[in-house]
mmCIF file of C-alpha atoms and ligand atoms in Angstrom:
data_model
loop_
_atom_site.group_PDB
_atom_site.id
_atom_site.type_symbol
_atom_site.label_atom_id
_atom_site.label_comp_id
_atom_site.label_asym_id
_atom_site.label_seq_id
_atom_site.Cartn_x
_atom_site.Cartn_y
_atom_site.Cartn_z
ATOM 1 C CA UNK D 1474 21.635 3.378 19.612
ATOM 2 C CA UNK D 1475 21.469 1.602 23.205
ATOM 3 C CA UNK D 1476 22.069 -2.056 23.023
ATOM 4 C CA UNK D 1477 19.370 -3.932 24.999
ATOM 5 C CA UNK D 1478 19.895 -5.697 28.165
ATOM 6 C CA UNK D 1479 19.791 -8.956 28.903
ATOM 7 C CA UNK D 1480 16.559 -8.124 30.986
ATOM 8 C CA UNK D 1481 15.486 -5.988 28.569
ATOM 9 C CA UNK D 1482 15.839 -8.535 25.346
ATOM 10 C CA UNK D 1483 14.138 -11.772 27.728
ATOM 11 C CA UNK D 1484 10.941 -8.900 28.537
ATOM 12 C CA UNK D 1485 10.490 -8.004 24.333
ATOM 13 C CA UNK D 1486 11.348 -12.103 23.385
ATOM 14 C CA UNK D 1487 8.272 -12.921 26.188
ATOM 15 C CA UNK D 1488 5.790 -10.130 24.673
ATOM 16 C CA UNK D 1489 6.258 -10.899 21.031
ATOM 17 C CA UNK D 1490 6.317 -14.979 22.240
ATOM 18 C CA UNK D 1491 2.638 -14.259 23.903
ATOM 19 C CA UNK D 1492 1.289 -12.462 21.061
ATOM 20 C CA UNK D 1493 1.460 -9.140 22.805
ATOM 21 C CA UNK D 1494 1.737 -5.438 21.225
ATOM 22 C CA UNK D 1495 5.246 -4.193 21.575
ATOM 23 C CA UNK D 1496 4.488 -0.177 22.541
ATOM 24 C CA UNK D 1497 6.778 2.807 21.577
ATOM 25 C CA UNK D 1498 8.029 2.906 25.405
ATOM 26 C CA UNK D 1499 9.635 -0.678 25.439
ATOM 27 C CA UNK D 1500 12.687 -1.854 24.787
ATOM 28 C CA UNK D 1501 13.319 -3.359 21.592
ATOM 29 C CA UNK D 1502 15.615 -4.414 19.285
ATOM 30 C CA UNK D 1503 17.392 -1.673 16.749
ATOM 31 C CA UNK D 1504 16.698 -4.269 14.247
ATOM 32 C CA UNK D 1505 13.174 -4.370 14.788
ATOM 33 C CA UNK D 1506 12.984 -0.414 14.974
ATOM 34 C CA UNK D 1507 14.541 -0.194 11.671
ATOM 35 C CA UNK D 1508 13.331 -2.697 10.252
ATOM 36 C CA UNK D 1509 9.552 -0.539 10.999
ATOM 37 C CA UNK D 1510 10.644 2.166 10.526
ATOM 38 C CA UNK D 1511 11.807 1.390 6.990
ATOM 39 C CA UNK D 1512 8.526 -0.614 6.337
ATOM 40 C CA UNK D 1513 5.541 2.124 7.882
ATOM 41 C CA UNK D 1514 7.269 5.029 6.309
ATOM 42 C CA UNK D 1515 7.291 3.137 2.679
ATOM 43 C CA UNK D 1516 3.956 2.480 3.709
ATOM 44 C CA UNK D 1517 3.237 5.827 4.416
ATOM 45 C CA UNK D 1518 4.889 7.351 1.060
ATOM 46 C CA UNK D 1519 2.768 4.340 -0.789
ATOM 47 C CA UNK D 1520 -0.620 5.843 0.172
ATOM 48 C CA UNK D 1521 0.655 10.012 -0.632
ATOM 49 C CA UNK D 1522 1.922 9.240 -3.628
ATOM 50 C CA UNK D 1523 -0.960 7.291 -4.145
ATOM 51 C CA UNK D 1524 -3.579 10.275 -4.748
ATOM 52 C CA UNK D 1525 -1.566 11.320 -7.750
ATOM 53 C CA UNK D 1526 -2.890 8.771 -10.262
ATOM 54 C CA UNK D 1527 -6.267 8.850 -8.799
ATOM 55 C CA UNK D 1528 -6.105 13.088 -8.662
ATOM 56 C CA UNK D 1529 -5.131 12.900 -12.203
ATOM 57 C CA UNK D 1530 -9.322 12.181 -13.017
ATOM 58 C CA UNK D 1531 -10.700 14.190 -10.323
ATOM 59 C CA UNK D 1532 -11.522 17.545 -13.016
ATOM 60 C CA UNK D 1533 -12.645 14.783 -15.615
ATOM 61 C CA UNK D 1534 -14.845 12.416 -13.138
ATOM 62 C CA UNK D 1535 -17.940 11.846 -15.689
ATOM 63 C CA UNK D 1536 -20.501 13.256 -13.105
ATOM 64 C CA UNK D 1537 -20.746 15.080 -9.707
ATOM 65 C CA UNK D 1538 -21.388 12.036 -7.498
ATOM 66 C CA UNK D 1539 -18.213 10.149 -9.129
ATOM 67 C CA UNK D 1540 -16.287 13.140 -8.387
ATOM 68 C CA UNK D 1541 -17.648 13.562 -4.752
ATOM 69 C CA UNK D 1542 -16.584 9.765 -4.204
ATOM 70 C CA UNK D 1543 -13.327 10.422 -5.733
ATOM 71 C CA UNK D 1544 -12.210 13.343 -3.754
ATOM 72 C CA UNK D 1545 -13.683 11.345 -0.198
ATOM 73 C CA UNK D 1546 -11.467 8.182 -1.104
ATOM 74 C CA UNK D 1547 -8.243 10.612 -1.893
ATOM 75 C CA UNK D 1548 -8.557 12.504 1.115
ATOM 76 C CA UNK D 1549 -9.006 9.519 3.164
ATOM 77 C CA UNK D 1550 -5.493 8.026 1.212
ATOM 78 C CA UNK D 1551 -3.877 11.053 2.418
ATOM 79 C CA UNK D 1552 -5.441 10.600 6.083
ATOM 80 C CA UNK D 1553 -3.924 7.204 5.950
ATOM 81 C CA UNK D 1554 -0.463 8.329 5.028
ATOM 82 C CA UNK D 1555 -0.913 10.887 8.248
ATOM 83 C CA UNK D 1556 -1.718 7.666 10.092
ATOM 84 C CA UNK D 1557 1.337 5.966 9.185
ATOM 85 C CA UNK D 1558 4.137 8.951 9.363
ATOM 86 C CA UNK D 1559 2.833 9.249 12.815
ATOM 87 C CA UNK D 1560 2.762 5.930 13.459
ATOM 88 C CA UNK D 1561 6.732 5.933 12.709
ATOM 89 C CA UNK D 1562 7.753 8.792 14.432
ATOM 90 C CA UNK D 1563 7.142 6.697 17.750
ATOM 91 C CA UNK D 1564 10.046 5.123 16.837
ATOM 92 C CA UNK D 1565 12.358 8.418 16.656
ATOM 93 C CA UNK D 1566 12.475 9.335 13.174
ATOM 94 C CA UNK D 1567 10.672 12.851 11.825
ATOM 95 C CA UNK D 1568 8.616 13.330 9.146
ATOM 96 C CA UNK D 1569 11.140 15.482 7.755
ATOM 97 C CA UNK D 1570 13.691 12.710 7.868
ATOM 98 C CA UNK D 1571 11.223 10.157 6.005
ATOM 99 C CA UNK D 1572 10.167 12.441 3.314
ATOM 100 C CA UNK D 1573 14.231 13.551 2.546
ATOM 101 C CA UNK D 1574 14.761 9.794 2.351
ATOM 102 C CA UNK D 1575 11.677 9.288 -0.087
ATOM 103 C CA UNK D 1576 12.883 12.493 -1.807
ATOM 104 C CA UNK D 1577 17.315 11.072 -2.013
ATOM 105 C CA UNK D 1578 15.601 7.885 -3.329
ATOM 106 C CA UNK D 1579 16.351 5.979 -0.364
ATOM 107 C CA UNK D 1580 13.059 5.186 1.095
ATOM 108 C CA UNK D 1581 10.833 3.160 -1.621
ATOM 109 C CA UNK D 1582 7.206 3.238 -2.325
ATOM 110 C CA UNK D 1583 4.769 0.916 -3.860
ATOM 111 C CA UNK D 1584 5.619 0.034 -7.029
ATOM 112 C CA UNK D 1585 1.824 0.079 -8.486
ATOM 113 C CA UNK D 1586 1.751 3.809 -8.292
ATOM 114 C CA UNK D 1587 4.251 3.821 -11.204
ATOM 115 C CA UNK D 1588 1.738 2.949 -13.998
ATOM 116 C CA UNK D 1589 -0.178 5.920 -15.427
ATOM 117 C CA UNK D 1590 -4.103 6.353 -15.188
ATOM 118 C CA UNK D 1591 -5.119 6.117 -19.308
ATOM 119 C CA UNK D 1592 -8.889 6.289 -18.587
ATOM 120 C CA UNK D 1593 -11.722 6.374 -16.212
ATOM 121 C CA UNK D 1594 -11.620 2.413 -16.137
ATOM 122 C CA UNK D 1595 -8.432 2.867 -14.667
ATOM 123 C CA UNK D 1596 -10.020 4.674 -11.128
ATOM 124 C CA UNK D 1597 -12.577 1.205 -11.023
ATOM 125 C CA UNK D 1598 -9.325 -0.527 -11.025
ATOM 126 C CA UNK D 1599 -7.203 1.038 -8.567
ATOM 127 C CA UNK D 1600 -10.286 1.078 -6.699
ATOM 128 C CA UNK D 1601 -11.113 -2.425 -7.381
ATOM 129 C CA UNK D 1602 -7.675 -3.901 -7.566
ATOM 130 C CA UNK D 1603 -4.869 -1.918 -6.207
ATOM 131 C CA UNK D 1604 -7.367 -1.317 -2.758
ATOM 132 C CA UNK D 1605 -8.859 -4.495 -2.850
ATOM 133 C CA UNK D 1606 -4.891 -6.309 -2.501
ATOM 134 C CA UNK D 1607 -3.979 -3.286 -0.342
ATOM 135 C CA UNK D 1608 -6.863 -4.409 1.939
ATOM 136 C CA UNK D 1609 -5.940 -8.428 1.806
ATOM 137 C CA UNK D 1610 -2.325 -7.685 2.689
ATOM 138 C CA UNK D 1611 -3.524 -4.772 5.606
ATOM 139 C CA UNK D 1612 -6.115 -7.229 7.375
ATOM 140 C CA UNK D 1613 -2.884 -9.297 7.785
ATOM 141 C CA UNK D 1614 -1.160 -6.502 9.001
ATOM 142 C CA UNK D 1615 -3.457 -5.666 11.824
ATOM 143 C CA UNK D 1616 -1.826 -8.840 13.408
ATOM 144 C CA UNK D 1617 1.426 -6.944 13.384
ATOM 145 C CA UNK D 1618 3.548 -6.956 16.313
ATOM 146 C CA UNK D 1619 4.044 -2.873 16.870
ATOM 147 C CA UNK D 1620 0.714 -1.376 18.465
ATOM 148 C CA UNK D 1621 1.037 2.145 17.054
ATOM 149 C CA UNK D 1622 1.162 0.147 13.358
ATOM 150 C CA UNK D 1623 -1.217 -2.296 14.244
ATOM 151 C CA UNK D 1624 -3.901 -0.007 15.199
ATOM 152 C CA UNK D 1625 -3.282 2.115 12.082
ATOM 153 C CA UNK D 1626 -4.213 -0.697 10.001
ATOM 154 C CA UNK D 1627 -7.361 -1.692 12.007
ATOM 155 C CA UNK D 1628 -8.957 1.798 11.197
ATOM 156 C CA UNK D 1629 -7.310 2.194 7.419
ATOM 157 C CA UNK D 1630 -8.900 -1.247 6.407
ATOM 158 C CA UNK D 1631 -12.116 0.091 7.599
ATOM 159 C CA UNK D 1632 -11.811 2.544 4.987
ATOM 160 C CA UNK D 1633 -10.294 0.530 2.141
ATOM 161 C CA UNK D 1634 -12.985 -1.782 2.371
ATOM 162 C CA UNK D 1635 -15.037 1.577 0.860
ATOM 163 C CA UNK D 1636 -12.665 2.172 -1.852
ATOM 164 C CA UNK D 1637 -12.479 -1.578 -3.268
ATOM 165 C CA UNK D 1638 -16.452 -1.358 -4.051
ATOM 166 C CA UNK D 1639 -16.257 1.780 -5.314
ATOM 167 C CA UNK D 1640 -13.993 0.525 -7.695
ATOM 168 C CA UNK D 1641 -15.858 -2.262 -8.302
ATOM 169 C CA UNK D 1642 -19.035 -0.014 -8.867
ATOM 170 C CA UNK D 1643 -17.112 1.804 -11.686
ATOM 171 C CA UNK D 1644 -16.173 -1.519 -13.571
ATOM 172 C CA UNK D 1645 -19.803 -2.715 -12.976
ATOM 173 C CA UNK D 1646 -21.413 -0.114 -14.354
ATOM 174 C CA UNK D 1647 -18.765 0.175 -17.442
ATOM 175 C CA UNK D 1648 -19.800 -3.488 -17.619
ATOM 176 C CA UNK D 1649 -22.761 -3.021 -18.106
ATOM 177 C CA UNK D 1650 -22.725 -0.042 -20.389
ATOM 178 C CA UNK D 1651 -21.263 0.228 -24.249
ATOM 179 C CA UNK D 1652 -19.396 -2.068 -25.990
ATOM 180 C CA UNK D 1653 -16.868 0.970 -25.801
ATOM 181 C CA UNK D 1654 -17.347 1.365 -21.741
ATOM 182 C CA UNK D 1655 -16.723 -2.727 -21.637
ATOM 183 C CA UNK D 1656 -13.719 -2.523 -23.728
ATOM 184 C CA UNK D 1657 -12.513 0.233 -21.797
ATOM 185 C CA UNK D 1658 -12.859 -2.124 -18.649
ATOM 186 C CA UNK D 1659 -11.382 -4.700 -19.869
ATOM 187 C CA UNK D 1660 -8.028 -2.444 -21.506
ATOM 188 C CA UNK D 1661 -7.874 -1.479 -17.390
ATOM 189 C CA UNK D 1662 -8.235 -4.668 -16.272
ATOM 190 C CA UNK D 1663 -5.509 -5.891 -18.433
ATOM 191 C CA UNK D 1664 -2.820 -3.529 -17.899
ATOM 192 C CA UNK D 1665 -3.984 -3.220 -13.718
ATOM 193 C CA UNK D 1666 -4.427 -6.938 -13.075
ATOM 194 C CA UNK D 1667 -0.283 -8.152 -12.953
ATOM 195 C CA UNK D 1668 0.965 -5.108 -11.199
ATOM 196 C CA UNK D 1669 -1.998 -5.095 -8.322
ATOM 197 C CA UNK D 1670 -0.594 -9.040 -8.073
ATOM 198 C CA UNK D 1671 3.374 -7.594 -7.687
ATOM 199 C CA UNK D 1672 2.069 -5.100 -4.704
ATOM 200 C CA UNK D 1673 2.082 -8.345 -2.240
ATOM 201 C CA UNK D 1674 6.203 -8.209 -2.887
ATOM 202 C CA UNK D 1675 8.832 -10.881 -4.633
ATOM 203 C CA UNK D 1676 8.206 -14.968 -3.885
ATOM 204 C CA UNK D 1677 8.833 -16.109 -0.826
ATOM 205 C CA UNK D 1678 11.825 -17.846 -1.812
ATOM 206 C CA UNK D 1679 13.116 -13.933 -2.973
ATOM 207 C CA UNK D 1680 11.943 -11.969 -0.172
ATOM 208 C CA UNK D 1681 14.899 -11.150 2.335
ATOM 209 C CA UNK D 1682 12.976 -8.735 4.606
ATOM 210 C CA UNK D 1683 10.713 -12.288 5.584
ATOM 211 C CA UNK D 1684 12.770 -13.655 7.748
ATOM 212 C CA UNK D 1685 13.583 -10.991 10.351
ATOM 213 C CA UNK D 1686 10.042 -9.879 9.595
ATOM 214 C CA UNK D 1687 8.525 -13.426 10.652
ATOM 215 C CA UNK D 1688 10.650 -13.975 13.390
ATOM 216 C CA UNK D 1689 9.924 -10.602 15.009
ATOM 217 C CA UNK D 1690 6.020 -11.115 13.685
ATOM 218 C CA UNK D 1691 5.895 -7.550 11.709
ATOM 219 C CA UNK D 1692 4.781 -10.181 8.922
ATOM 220 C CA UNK D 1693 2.087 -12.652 9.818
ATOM 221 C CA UNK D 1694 1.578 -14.714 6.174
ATOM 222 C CA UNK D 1695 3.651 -14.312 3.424
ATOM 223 C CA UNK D 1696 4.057 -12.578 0.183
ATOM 224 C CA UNK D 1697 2.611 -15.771 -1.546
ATOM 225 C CA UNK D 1698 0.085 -16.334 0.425
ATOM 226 C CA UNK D 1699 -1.363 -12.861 0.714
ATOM 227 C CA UNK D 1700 -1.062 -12.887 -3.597
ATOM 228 C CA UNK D 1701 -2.758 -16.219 -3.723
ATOM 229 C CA UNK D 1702 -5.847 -15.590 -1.044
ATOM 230 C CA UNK D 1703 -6.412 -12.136 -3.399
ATOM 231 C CA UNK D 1704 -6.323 -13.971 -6.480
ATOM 232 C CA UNK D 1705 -9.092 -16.477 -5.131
ATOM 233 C CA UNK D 1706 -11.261 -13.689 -4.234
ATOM 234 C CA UNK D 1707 -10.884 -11.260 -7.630
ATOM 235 C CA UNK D 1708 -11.676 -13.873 -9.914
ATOM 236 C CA UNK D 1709 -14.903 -14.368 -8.908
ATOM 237 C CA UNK D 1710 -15.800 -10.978 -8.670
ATOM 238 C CA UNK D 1711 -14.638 -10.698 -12.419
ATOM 239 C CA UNK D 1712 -16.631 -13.420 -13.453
ATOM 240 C CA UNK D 1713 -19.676 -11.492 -11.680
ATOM 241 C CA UNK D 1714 -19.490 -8.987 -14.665
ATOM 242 C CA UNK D 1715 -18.060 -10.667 -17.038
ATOM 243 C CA UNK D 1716 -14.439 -9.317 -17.217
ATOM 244 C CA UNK D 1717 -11.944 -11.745 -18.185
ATOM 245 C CA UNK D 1718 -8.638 -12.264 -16.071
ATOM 246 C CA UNK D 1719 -5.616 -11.443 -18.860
ATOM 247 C CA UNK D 1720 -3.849 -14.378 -17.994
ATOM 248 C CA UNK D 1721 -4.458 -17.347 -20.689
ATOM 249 C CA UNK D 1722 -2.263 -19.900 -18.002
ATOM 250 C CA UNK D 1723 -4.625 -19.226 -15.092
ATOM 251 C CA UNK D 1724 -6.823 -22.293 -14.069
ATOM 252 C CA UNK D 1725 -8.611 -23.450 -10.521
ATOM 253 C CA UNK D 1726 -6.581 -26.173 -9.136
ATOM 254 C CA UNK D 1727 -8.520 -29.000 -7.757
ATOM 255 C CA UNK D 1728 -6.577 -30.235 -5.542
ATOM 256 C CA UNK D 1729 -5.078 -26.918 -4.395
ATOM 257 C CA UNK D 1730 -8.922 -25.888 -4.324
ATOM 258 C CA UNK D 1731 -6.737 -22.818 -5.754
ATOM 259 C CA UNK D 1732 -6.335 -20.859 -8.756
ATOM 260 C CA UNK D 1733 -2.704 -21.379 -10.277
ATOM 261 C CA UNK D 1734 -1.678 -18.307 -12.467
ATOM 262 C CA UNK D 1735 0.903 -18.121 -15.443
ATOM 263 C CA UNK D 1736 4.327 -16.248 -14.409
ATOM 264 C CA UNK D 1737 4.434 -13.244 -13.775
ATOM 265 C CA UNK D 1738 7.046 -11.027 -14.958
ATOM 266 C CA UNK D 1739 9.770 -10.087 -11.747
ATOM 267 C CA UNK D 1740 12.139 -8.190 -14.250
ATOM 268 C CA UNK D 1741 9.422 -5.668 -14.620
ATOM 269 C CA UNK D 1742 8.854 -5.585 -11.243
ATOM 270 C CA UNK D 1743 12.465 -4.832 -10.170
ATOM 271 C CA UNK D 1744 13.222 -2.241 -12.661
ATOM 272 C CA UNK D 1745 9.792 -0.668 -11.461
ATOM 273 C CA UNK D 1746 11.106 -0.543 -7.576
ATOM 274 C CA UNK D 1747 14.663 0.628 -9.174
ATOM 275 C CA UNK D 1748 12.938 3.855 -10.456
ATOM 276 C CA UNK D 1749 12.781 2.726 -13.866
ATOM 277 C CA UNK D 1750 8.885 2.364 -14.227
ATOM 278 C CA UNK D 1751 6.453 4.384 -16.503
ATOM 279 C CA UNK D 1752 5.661 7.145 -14.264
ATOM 280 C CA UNK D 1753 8.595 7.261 -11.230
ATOM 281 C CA UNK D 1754 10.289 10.136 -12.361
ATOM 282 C CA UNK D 1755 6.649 12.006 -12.749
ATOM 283 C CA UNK D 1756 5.565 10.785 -9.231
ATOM 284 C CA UNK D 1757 8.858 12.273 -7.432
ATOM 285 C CA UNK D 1758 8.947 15.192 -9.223
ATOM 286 C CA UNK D 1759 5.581 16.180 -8.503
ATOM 287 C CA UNK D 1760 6.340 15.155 -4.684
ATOM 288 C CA UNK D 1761 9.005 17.132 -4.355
ATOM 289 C CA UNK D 1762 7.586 20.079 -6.360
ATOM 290 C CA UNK D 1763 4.659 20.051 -4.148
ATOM 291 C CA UNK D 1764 7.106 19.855 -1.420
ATOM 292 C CA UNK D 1765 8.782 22.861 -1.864
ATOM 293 C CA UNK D 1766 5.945 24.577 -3.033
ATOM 294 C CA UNK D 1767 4.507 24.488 0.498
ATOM 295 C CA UNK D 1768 7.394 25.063 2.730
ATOM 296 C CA UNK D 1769 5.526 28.648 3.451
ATOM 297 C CA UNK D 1770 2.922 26.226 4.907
ATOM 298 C CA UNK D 1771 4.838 24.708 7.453
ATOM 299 C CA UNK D 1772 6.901 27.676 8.117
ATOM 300 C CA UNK D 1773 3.546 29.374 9.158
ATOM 301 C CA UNK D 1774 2.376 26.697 11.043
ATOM 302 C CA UNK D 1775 5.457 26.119 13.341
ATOM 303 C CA UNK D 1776 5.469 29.734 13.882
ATOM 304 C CA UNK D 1777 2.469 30.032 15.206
ATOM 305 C CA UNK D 1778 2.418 26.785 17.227
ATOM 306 C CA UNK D 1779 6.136 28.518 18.813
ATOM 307 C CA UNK D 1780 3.705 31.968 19.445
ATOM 308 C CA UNK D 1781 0.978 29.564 21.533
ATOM 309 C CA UNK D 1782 -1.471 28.630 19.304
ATOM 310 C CA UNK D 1783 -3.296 25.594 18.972
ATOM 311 C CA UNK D 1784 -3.966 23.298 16.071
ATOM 312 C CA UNK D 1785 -8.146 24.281 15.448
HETATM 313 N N1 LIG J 1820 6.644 -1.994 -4.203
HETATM 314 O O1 LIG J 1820 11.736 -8.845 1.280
HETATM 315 P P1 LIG J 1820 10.506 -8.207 0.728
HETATM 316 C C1 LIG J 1820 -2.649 1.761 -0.896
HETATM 317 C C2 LIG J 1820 10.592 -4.156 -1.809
HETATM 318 S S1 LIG J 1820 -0.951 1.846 -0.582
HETATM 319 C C3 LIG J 1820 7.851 -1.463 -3.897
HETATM 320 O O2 LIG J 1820 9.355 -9.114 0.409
HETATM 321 P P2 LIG J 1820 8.950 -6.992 2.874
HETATM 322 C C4 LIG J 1820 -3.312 2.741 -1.725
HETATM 323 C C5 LIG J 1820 10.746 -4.215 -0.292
HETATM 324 O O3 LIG J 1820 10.447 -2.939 0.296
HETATM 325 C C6 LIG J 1820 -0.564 0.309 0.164
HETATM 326 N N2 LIG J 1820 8.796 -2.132 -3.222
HETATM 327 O O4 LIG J 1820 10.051 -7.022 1.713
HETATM 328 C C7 LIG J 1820 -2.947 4.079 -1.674
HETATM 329 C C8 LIG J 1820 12.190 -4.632 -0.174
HETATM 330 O O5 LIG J 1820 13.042 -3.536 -0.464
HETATM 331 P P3 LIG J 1820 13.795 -2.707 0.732
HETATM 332 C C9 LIG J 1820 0.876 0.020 0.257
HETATM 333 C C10 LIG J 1820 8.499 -3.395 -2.852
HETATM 334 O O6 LIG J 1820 8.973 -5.642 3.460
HETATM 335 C C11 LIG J 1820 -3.527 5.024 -2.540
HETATM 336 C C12 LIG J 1820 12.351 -5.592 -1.357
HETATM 337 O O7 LIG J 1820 11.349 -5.240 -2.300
HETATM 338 N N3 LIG J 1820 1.020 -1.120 1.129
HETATM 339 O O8 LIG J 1820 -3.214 0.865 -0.399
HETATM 340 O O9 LIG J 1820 9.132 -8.157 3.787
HETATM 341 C C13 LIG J 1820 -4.545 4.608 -3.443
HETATM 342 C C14 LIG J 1820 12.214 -7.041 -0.979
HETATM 343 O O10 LIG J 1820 10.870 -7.370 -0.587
HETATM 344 C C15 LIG J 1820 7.265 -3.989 -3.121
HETATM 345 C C16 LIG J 1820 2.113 -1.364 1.870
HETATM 346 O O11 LIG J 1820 3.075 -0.634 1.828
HETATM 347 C C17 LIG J 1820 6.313 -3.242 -3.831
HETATM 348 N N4 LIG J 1820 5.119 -3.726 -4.175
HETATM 349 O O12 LIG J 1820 7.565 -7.230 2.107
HETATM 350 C C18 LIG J 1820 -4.930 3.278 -3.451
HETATM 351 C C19 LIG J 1820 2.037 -2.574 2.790
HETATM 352 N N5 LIG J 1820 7.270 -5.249 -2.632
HETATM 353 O O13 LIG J 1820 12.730 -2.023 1.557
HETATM 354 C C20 LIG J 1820 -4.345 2.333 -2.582
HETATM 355 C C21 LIG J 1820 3.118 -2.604 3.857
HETATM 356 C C22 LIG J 1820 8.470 -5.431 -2.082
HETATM 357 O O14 LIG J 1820 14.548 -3.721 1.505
HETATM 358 N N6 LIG J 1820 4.295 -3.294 3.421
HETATM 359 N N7 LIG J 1820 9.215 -4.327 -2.224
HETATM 360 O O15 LIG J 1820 14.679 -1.719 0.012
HETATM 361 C C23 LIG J 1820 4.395 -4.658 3.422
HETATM 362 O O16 LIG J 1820 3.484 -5.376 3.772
HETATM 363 C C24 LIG J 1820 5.706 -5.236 2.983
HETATM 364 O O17 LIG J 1820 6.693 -4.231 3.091
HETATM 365 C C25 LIG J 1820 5.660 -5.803 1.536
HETATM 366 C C26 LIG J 1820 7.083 -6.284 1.144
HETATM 367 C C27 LIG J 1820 4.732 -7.002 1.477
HETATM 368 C C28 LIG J 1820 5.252 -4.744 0.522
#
């Protein structure tokens, strides 16, 4: 780890002081490079271990079109996670390194991923509600101060913005369906809708990465605000078709022009990120499974990249 220079500290203080992309080649902080580092590969993990709740439906999609969809938004989830590792290794870390930190339970991942996919309303709400916050809090990020990261997000939002209304196609349509296809909407909503809020991280005035985060601009608006601009936007669209939000404290704030929301529960949260949520154990297990599983994969492939040839 090579401390920075005098020179070298004034040139990254100047770029990240005139809103400028710090690139892989410049000098920066070890702070700042962990500090990414640990942030883009949780980011990364997030969007692989992802698929799994959504690949849980893919054999029971209810026709061919849903399915098509389906598989198209999971392979673009995985895409995304390809984004990201790469992103990170620009700052000297493998993608063998990341994964054995996911894997040792060092590295975390997004704690939404943890809750189990009961029915098909639950794909309209990941869709709907885990994308549609993932999207809110990435638009943000495409302000962020590390180029390689930055320009990841610019491209992933692109396709997010995809998954949230297919999402919200599938609650529409149970919406408008049976009084069994609305109930089954409204179960999803209900167990998706306080979770998809805890994705945008603890309150500000519990959120130690912030400050190192702010100062070096990885973060441009805070956990709060992110939360609040996505709760603005979902309640209307659950008005639209008539879902209700399953939170009897929420009310629009007229002075705030905002709507306030009842509290949510943080000890949930933290066991969640601690491991001890519905589904961790099932999520890791089936990573690592996987894992190991394909280890001939990437045995081949290095091989034949050492013998001269080229990726197709
Ligand atoms: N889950 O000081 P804080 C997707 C941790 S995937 C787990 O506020 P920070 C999709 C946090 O890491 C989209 N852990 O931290 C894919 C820290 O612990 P460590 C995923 C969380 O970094 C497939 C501690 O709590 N998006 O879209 O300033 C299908 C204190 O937090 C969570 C991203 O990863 C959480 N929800 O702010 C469908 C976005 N929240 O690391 C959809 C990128 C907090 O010190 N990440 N923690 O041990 C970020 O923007 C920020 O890292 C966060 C947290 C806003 C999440």
């Amino acid at each position: 780890m090579a401390v920075l220079t005098e020179a070298q500290t004034e040139f990254f203080e100047a770029k990240i002081a005139r809103d400028e992309k710090i690139e892989p080649r410049d000098p920066m902080p070890e702070g700042y490079r962990v500090h990414l580092i640990r942030q883009i590969s949780q980011h990364a993990h997030s969007e692989v271990i992802g698929m799994q709740p959504e690949g849980n439906w893919v054999t029971r999609a209810p026709s061919l079109r849903a399915k098509l969809i389906l598989l198209a938004k999971i392979q673009d989830e995985c895409g995304h996670g390809l984004y990201l590792y790469s992103a990170a290794e620009t700052l000297g870390i493998s993608r063998d390194e990341m994964l054995a930190q996911l894997h040792a339970g060092k590295a975390k991942y997004s704690s939404i991923f943890n809750y189990p996919t009961l029915t098909w309303a639950d794909i309209g709400a990941i869709g709907w509600l885990v994308d549609g916050a993932a999207i809110v809090n990435q638009v943000s990020l495409q302000r962020t101060s590390y180029g390689p990261y930055s320009r990841a997000m610019v491209r992933i939002c692109k396709e997010e913005s995809f998954h949230q209304r297919q999402g919200y196609e599938i609650m529409a349509q149970l919406m408008a369906g049976t009084r069994k296809q609305r109930a089954m909407a409204q179960d999803a909503m209900n167990r998706w809708w306080a979770p998809a809020l805890m994705m945008f991280g603890p309150p500000d005035n519990d959120s130690p990465r912030s400050h190192d985060a702010f100062n070096w601009k990885i973060k441009r608006e805070s956990n709060d605000t992110l939360r609040q601009r996505f709760i603005d936007k979902t309640v209307q669209q659950a008005e639209v078709i008539g879902l209700t939000i399953p939170d009897p404290d929420m009310k629009f704030n007229e002075a705030t022009k905002h709507y306030d929301i009842g509290p949510l529960n943080w000890k949930e949260f933290y066991e969640v990120i601690k491991g001890n949520g519905p589904c961790n154990r099932q999520r890791m297990d089936h990573h690592i499974q996987v894992h190991e599983d394909g280890a001939w994969v990437r045995e081949a492939a290095q091989k034949a990249m050492l013998n001269g040839h080229k990726p197709a």
